mmCIF file of C-alpha atoms in Angstrom:
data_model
loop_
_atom_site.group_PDB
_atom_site.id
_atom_site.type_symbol
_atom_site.label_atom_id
_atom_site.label_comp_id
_atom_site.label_asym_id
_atom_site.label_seq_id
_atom_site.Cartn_x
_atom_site.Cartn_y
_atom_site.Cartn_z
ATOM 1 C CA UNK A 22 13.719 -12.243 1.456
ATOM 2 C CA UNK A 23 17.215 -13.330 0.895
ATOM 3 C CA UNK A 24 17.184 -13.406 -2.287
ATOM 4 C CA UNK A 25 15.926 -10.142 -2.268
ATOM 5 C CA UNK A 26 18.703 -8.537 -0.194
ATOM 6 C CA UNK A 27 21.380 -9.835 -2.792
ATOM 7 C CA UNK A 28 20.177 -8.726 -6.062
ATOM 8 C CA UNK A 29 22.435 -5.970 -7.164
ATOM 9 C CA UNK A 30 21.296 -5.225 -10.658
ATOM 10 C CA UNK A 31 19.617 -1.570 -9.762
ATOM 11 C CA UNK A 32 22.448 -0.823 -7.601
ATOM 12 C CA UNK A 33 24.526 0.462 -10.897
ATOM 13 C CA UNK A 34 21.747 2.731 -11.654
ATOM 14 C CA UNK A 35 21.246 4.278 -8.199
ATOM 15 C CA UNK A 36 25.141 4.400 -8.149
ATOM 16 C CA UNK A 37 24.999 6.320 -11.128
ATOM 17 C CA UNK A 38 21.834 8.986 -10.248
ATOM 18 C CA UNK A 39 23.989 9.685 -7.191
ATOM 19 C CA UNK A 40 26.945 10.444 -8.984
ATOM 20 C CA UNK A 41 25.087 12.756 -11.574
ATOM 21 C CA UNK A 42 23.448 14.478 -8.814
ATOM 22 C CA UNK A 43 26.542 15.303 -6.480
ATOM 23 C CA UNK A 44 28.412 16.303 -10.503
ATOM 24 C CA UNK A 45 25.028 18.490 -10.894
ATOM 25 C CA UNK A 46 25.360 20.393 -7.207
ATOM 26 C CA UNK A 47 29.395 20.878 -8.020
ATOM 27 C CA UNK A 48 28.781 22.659 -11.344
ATOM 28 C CA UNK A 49 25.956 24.528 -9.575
ATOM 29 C CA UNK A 50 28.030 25.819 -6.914
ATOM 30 C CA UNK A 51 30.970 26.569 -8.918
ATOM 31 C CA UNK A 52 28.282 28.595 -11.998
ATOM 32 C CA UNK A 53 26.991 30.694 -8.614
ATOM 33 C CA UNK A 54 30.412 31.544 -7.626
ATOM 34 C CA UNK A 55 31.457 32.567 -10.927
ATOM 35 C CA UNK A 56 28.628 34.923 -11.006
ATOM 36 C CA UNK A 57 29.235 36.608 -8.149
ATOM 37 C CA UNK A 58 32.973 37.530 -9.308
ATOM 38 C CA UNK A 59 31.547 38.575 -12.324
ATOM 39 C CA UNK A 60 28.639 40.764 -10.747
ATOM 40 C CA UNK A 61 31.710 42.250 -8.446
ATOM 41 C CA UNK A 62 34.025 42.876 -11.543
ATOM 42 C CA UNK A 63 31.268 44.689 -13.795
ATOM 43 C CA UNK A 64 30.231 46.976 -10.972
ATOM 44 C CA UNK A 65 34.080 47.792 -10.488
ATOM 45 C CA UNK A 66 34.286 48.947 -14.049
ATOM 46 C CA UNK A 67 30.810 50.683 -13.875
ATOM 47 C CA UNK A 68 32.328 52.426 -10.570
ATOM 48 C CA UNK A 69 35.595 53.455 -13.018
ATOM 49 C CA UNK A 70 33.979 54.221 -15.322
ATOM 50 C CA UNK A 71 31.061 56.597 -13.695
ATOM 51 C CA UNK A 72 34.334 58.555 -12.159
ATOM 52 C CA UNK A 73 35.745 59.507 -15.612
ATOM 53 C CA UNK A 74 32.814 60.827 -16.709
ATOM 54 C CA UNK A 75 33.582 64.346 -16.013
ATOM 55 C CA UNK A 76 36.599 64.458 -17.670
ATOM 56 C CA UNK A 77 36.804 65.193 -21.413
ATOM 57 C CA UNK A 78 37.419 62.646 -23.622
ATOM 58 C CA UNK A 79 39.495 63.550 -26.635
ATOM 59 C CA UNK A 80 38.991 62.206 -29.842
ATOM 60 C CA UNK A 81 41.964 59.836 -31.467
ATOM 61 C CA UNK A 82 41.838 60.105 -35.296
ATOM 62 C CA UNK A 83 43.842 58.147 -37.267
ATOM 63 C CA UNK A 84 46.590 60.084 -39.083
ATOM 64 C CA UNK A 85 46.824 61.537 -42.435
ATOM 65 C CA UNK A 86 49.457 59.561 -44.512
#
């Protein structure tokens, strides 16, 4: 039992899961966070842009040389 309480050699590996994991809930959290700003900034433009619609939009042509 002893020497079973004093090998080490899958500790590295385990050591190395748990590191992946907690790098794999960071990027998680930080991707969901992004796309909420993202989600909040498109519907700002849609809301911009939905109250210019009634106005009228002239054209810009490029000038005669």
């Amino acid at each position: 039992m002893s020497l079973l309480l004093r090998d080490e050699r899958g500790s590295a590996a385990i050591e190395y899961g748990l590191m992946a994991a907690l790098i794999a809930v960071a990027a998680i959290q930080a991707l969901s966070s992004l796309g909420v700003t993202t989600a909040a900034t498109f519907a700002s433009a849609e809301e911009a842009m939905a109250g210019d619609a009634d106005r009228e939009v002239t054209p810009i042509l490029p000038r005669n040389p």
